[in-house]
Amino acid sequence: MSESLAPPVIWYEGLARYQQQGTAHVLATVVAVNGSAPRSLQAKMIVTQDGIVDTLGGGGLEHDVITTARQLLNGEISATVSKEVKPKVSEVNDTSALNPSKAVRRDAVYTKHYPLGAKLAQCCGGSVTVMFECFNVIPPMSLLVFGAGHVASALMTILAELPCQVDWVDSRPEMFERYLSNKPNTDKADQTDCNRHTSISHNDAEARPLASNKTASTQPTSYKLPAHIRPHIDDDPVDFVRPFIEQGGQRFILVMTHDHSVDFELVRAALDTISDSSPDDDKRSDIPVPYIGCIASATKAKRFRDRLIQRGYSESLVSQLVMPIGLSIGGKEPMAVAVSIVAQLLQRYHQAAL
């Protein structure tokens, strides 16, 4: 097994990987120790829904820490969230057990005190306090971006700094050449810079790229892009739409290719996937629709909508398309357009998360 595919062993390895992947996880830290305890102050471990990384000493203490962390991930423990991210929260009581609370936000913190005695079947005699920090309980934004032109490139500059997962698709290999970290004739200084900015290979299976039936033989081994932005070169971009939507959750599709006919087919594929999820046409307006945005002028937007209606798509479904995309903040430069698009995505993402 290659090093990149090996499961993380140390807590900071797990933290880095799960942050990159957008995986829901809890960082559990010993923040106070009184008397004898199995681990020292600031010992840490990571807990996910189906695994752990590192240890707080094993035994009854660690078993309860894991159970508590997963209750937080499942929203089974009520939590108070503040901007300072400092509050302690109450234990689960009979009322909260009957009425499950809303999932804890990613910035929530929970603390729990553990006397290390008979209740935990441990005879250390001391006590510890463990702080639980929840991350990605509400999944980060998940985007599928079609087209690698000027606006899309500007968009990636912004998304590189945000907690999100991005699959970026274009049929033209040359559009991604500027991002290759293994380009021919790259001098040593440039290569060093590339290695510093590329945290993991984009062929890393643990990066959870969007599922596709295509072979990966044509994909470059490494890009000068953050690990959460995954380029795909493919002649059939429509094939990416259905698997992306069917993963569920908050999904954002951005269509901005160089070809209007391709844009139209991508929009149709998204609508078809949504329609297939409900056999009853009368209920289409109630289907939770992912954000489907297409870069367009007013003329292009009208033309697309008219063609879709003519092809039998319901007006309620077509009306949920976002064309043009982005908030009306002014400016036509690629970066200005990208800023307006990201602002709209963040607005919708955070409103839905409330």
PDB file of C-alpha atoms in Angstrom, residues 180-347:
ATOM      1  CA  LEU A 180       0.429  20.979 -13.935  1.00  0.00           C
ATOM      2  CA  SER A 181       3.155  20.513 -11.376  1.00  0.00           C
ATOM      3  CA  ASN A 182       5.043  18.066 -13.583  1.00  0.00           C
ATOM      4  CA  LYS A 183       5.254  20.147 -16.758  1.00  0.00           C
ATOM      5  CA  PRO A 184       8.304  19.532 -18.973  1.00  0.00           C
ATOM      6  CA  ASN A 185      11.244  21.922 -18.586  1.00  0.00           C
ATOM      7  CA  THR A 186      10.077  23.051 -15.178  1.00  0.00           C
ATOM      8  CA  ASP A 187      13.075  24.439 -13.352  1.00  0.00           C
ATOM      9  CA  LYS A 188      14.008  23.265  -9.895  1.00  0.00           C
ATOM     10  CA  ALA A 189      12.751  26.378  -8.159  1.00  0.00           C
ATOM     11  CA  ASP A 190       9.348  26.091  -9.796  1.00  0.00           C
ATOM     12  CA  GLN A 191       9.139  22.417  -8.928  1.00  0.00           C
ATOM     13  CA  THR A 192       9.871  23.168  -5.301  1.00  0.00           C
ATOM     14  CA  ASP A 193       7.082  25.741  -5.278  1.00  0.00           C
ATOM     15  CA  CYS A 194       4.703  23.244  -6.875  1.00  0.00           C
ATOM     16  CA  ASN A 195       5.464  20.633  -4.274  1.00  0.00           C
ATOM     17  CA  ARG A 196       4.824  23.115  -1.520  1.00  0.00           C
ATOM     18  CA  HIS A 197       1.345  23.983  -2.813  1.00  0.00           C
ATOM     19  CA  THR A 198       0.228  20.474  -3.781  1.00  0.00           C
ATOM     20  CA  SER A 199      -0.570  18.709  -0.539  1.00  0.00           C
ATOM     21  CA  ILE A 200      -1.523  15.361  -2.095  1.00  0.00           C
ATOM     22  CA  SER A 201      -1.689  13.823  -5.551  1.00  0.00           C
ATOM     23  CA  HIS A 202      -5.031  14.128  -7.282  1.00  0.00           C
ATOM     24  CA  ASN A 203      -4.784  10.425  -8.018  1.00  0.00           C
ATOM     25  CA  ASP A 204      -5.054   9.754  -4.289  1.00  0.00           C
ATOM     26  CA  ALA A 205      -8.061   7.480  -3.901  1.00  0.00           C
ATOM     27  CA  GLU A 206      -8.717   8.892  -0.433  1.00  0.00           C
ATOM     28  CA  ALA A 207      -9.454  12.300  -1.975  1.00  0.00           C
ATOM     29  CA  ARG A 208     -12.840  10.858  -2.960  1.00  0.00           C
ATOM     30  CA  PRO A 209     -13.066  12.320  -6.489  1.00  0.00           C
ATOM     31  CA  LEU A 210     -16.411  12.291  -8.241  1.00  0.00           C
ATOM     32  CA  ALA A 211     -17.206   8.781  -9.403  1.00  0.00           C
ATOM     33  CA  SER A 212     -16.786   8.208 -13.106  1.00  0.00           C
ATOM     34  CA  ASN A 213     -16.567   5.206 -15.405  1.00  0.00           C
ATOM     35  CA  LYS A 214     -13.650   6.797 -17.227  1.00  0.00           C
ATOM     36  CA  THR A 215     -10.129   5.519 -16.858  1.00  0.00           C
ATOM     37  CA  ALA A 216      -7.647   7.734 -15.083  1.00  0.00           C
ATOM     38  CA  SER A 217      -4.790   7.090 -17.509  1.00  0.00           C
ATOM     39  CA  THR A 218      -5.152  10.468 -19.187  1.00  0.00           C
ATOM     40  CA  GLN A 219      -5.253  12.399 -15.911  1.00  0.00           C
ATOM     41  CA  PRO A 220      -2.126  14.272 -14.822  1.00  0.00           C
ATOM     42  CA  THR A 221      -0.548  12.936 -11.664  1.00  0.00           C
ATOM     43  CA  SER A 222      -0.337  16.222  -9.812  1.00  0.00           C
ATOM     44  CA  TYR A 223      -1.627  19.783 -10.032  1.00  0.00           C
ATOM     45  CA  LYS A 224      -0.678  23.059  -8.448  1.00  0.00           C
ATOM     46  CA  LEU A 225      -4.097  23.174  -6.866  1.00  0.00           C
ATOM     47  CA  PRO A 226      -5.358  22.511  -3.350  1.00  0.00           C
ATOM     48  CA  ALA A 227      -6.369  18.910  -2.737  1.00  0.00           C
ATOM     49  CA  HIS A 228     -10.062  19.838  -2.510  1.00  0.00           C
ATOM     50  CA  ILE A 229     -10.106  21.022  -6.153  1.00  0.00           C
ATOM     51  CA  ARG A 230     -10.013  18.040  -8.501  1.00  0.00           C
ATOM     52  CA  PRO A 231      -9.657  18.622 -12.278  1.00  0.00           C
ATOM     53  CA  HIS A 232     -11.167  16.146 -14.740  1.00  0.00           C
ATOM     54  CA  ILE A 233     -10.462  16.059 -18.486  1.00  0.00           C
ATOM     55  CA  ASP A 234     -13.331  14.369 -20.269  1.00  0.00           C
ATOM     56  CA  ASP A 235     -14.993  14.522 -23.696  1.00  0.00           C
ATOM     57  CA  ASP A 236     -18.374  13.616 -22.180  1.00  0.00           C
ATOM     58  CA  PRO A 237     -18.924  16.025 -19.287  1.00  0.00           C
ATOM     59  CA  VAL A 238     -22.625  15.110 -19.100  1.00  0.00           C
ATOM     60  CA  ASP A 239     -21.588  11.807 -17.509  1.00  0.00           C
ATOM     61  CA  PHE A 240     -20.582  13.649 -14.343  1.00  0.00           C
ATOM     62  CA  VAL A 241     -23.992  15.191 -13.652  1.00  0.00           C
ATOM     63  CA  ARG A 242     -26.104  12.271 -12.434  1.00  0.00           C
ATOM     64  CA  PRO A 243     -23.533  10.727 -10.025  1.00  0.00           C
ATOM     65  CA  PHE A 244     -22.943  14.164  -8.511  1.00  0.00           C
ATOM     66  CA  ILE A 245     -26.618  14.922  -7.854  1.00  0.00           C
ATOM     67  CA  GLU A 246     -27.395  11.412  -6.610  1.00  0.00           C
ATOM     68  CA  GLN A 247     -24.895  11.810  -3.769  1.00  0.00           C
ATOM     69  CA  GLY A 248     -27.506  14.021  -2.118  1.00  0.00           C
ATOM     70  CA  GLY A 249     -27.090  16.924   0.255  1.00  0.00           C
ATOM     71  CA  GLN A 250     -26.400  20.510  -0.740  1.00  0.00           C
ATOM     72  CA  ARG A 251     -25.086  20.421  -4.294  1.00  0.00           C
ATOM     73  CA  PHE A 252     -24.035  23.272  -6.566  1.00  0.00           C
ATOM     74  CA  ILE A 253     -23.627  22.868 -10.320  1.00  0.00           C
ATOM     75  CA  LEU A 254     -22.003  25.662 -12.326  1.00  0.00           C
ATOM     76  CA  VAL A 255     -22.197  25.486 -16.109  1.00  0.00           C
ATOM     77  CA  MET A 256     -19.785  27.814 -17.897  1.00  0.00           C
ATOM     78  CA  THR A 257     -18.242  25.971 -20.829  1.00  0.00           C
ATOM     79  CA  HIS A 258     -17.034  27.469 -24.109  1.00  0.00           C
ATOM     80  CA  ASP A 259     -19.889  25.847 -26.049  1.00  0.00           C
ATOM     81  CA  HIS A 260     -23.550  26.878 -25.638  1.00  0.00           C
ATOM     82  CA  SER A 261     -24.771  23.529 -26.967  1.00  0.00           C
ATOM     83  CA  VAL A 262     -22.757  21.723 -24.294  1.00  0.00           C
ATOM     84  CA  ASP A 263     -24.157  24.102 -21.679  1.00  0.00           C
ATOM     85  CA  PHE A 264     -27.684  23.236 -22.771  1.00  0.00           C
ATOM     86  CA  GLU A 265     -27.073  19.476 -22.594  1.00  0.00           C
ATOM     87  CA  LEU A 266     -25.550  19.818 -19.128  1.00  0.00           C
ATOM     88  CA  VAL A 267     -28.583  21.759 -17.895  1.00  0.00           C
ATOM     89  CA  ARG A 268     -30.882  19.140 -19.409  1.00  0.00           C
ATOM     90  CA  ALA A 269     -28.943  16.325 -17.741  1.00  0.00           C
ATOM     91  CA  ALA A 270     -29.344  18.021 -14.367  1.00  0.00           C
ATOM     92  CA  LEU A 271     -33.085  18.513 -14.848  1.00  0.00           C
ATOM     93  CA  ASP A 272     -33.519  14.935 -16.078  1.00  0.00           C
ATOM     94  CA  THR A 273     -31.793  13.587 -12.979  1.00  0.00           C
ATOM     95  CA  ILE A 274     -34.033  15.651 -10.717  1.00  0.00           C
ATOM     96  CA  SER A 275     -37.162  14.611 -12.647  1.00  0.00           C
ATOM     97  CA  ASP A 276     -36.231  10.934 -12.457  1.00  0.00           C
ATOM     98  CA  SER A 277     -36.174  11.140  -8.677  1.00  0.00           C
ATOM     99  CA  SER A 278     -39.989  11.585  -8.645  1.00  0.00           C
ATOM    100  CA  PRO A 279     -42.381   9.659 -10.896  1.00  0.00           C
ATOM    101  CA  ASP A 280     -45.188  12.070 -10.084  1.00  0.00           C
ATOM    102  CA  ASP A 281     -44.940  15.152 -12.292  1.00  0.00           C
ATOM    103  CA  ASP A 282     -47.367  17.035 -10.070  1.00  0.00           C
ATOM    104  CA  LYS A 283     -44.832  16.976  -7.244  1.00  0.00           C
ATOM    105  CA  ARG A 284     -41.842  18.231  -9.185  1.00  0.00           C
ATOM    106  CA  SER A 285     -41.983  21.652  -7.591  1.00  0.00           C
ATOM    107  CA  ASP A 286     -41.538  20.003  -4.158  1.00  0.00           C
ATOM    108  CA  ILE A 287     -38.345  18.137  -5.103  1.00  0.00           C
ATOM    109  CA  PRO A 288     -35.277  19.535  -3.317  1.00  0.00           C
ATOM    110  CA  VAL A 289     -33.371  20.865  -6.296  1.00  0.00           C
ATOM    111  CA  PRO A 290     -29.623  21.454  -6.182  1.00  0.00           C
ATOM    112  CA  TYR A 291     -28.337  24.838  -7.251  1.00  0.00           C
ATOM    113  CA  ILE A 292     -28.047  24.685 -11.044  1.00  0.00           C
ATOM    114  CA  GLY A 293     -26.461  27.826 -12.413  1.00  0.00           C
ATOM    115  CA  CYS A 294     -25.484  28.625 -15.975  1.00  0.00           C
ATOM    116  CA  ILE A 295     -23.442  31.629 -16.998  1.00  0.00           C
ATOM    117  CA  ALA A 296     -25.573  33.512 -19.488  1.00  0.00           C
ATOM    118  CA  SER A 297     -26.706  36.796 -20.907  1.00  0.00           C
ATOM    119  CA  ALA A 298     -30.393  37.677 -20.671  1.00  0.00           C
ATOM    120  CA  THR A 299     -30.801  36.535 -24.282  1.00  0.00           C
ATOM    121  CA  LYS A 300     -29.135  33.182 -23.694  1.00  0.00           C
ATOM    122  CA  ALA A 301     -31.167  32.646 -20.532  1.00  0.00           C
ATOM    123  CA  LYS A 302     -34.460  33.268 -22.340  1.00  0.00           C
ATOM    124  CA  ARG A 303     -33.470  31.039 -25.229  1.00  0.00           C
ATOM    125  CA  PHE A 304     -32.547  28.168 -22.902  1.00  0.00           C
ATOM    126  CA  ARG A 305     -35.751  28.455 -20.899  1.00  0.00           C
ATOM    127  CA  ASP A 306     -37.917  28.577 -24.029  1.00  0.00           C
ATOM    128  CA  ARG A 307     -36.209  25.486 -25.471  1.00  0.00           C
ATOM    129  CA  LEU A 308     -36.604  23.578 -22.214  1.00  0.00           C
ATOM    130  CA  ILE A 309     -40.316  24.369 -21.984  1.00  0.00           C
ATOM    131  CA  GLN A 310     -40.737  23.302 -25.619  1.00  0.00           C
ATOM    132  CA  ARG A 311     -39.090  19.987 -24.771  1.00  0.00           C
ATOM    133  CA  GLY A 312     -41.628  19.276 -22.051  1.00  0.00           C
ATOM    134  CA  TYR A 313     -39.913  20.404 -18.864  1.00  0.00           C
ATOM    135  CA  SER A 314     -42.311  21.894 -16.345  1.00  0.00           C
ATOM    136  CA  GLU A 315     -42.233  25.639 -15.798  1.00  0.00           C
ATOM    137  CA  SER A 316     -41.816  25.126 -12.058  1.00  0.00           C
ATOM    138  CA  LEU A 317     -38.668  23.072 -12.655  1.00  0.00           C
ATOM    139  CA  VAL A 318     -37.213  25.382 -15.286  1.00  0.00           C
ATOM    140  CA  SER A 319     -37.859  28.417 -13.100  1.00  0.00           C
ATOM    141  CA  GLN A 320     -35.457  27.028 -10.504  1.00  0.00           C
ATOM    142  CA  LEU A 321     -32.516  27.349 -12.864  1.00  0.00           C
ATOM    143  CA  VAL A 322     -30.239  30.258 -12.004  1.00  0.00           C
ATOM    144  CA  MET A 323     -29.482  32.163 -15.219  1.00  0.00           C
ATOM    145  CA  PRO A 324     -27.579  34.447 -15.187  1.00  0.00           C
ATOM    146  CA  ILE A 325     -25.557  33.386 -12.146  1.00  0.00           C
ATOM    147  CA  GLY A 326     -24.121  35.546  -9.403  1.00  0.00           C
ATOM    148  CA  LEU A 327     -25.309  38.489  -7.345  1.00  0.00           C
ATOM    149  CA  SER A 328     -25.818  41.810  -9.097  1.00  0.00           C
ATOM    150  CA  ILE A 329     -22.778  43.585  -7.710  1.00  0.00           C
ATOM    151  CA  GLY A 330     -21.538  45.070 -10.979  1.00  0.00           C
ATOM    152  CA  GLY A 331     -18.371  44.491 -12.984  1.00  0.00           C
ATOM    153  CA  LYS A 332     -17.737  42.228 -15.965  1.00  0.00           C
ATOM    154  CA  GLU A 333     -14.108  41.317 -15.330  1.00  0.00           C
ATOM    155  CA  PRO A 334     -13.579  37.562 -14.778  1.00  0.00           C
ATOM    156  CA  MET A 335     -12.670  38.066 -11.126  1.00  0.00           C
ATOM    157  CA  ALA A 336     -15.627  40.398 -10.539  1.00  0.00           C
ATOM    158  CA  VAL A 337     -17.974  37.793 -12.025  1.00  0.00           C
ATOM    159  CA  ALA A 338     -16.317  35.065  -9.950  1.00  0.00           C
ATOM    160  CA  VAL A 339     -16.765  37.108  -6.773  1.00  0.00           C
ATOM    161  CA  SER A 340     -20.466  37.587  -7.538  1.00  0.00           C
ATOM    162  CA  ILE A 341     -20.899  33.840  -8.138  1.00  0.00           C
ATOM    163  CA  VAL A 342     -19.150  32.769  -4.933  1.00  0.00           C
ATOM    164  CA  ALA A 343     -21.114  35.357  -2.960  1.00  0.00           C
ATOM    165  CA  GLN A 344     -24.364  33.840  -4.244  1.00  0.00           C
ATOM    166  CA  LEU A 345     -23.215  30.288  -3.482  1.00  0.00           C
ATOM    167  CA  LEU A 346     -22.172  31.183   0.065  1.00  0.00           C
ATOM    168  CA  GLN A 347     -25.428  33.012   0.631  1.00  0.00           C
TER     169      GLN A 347
END
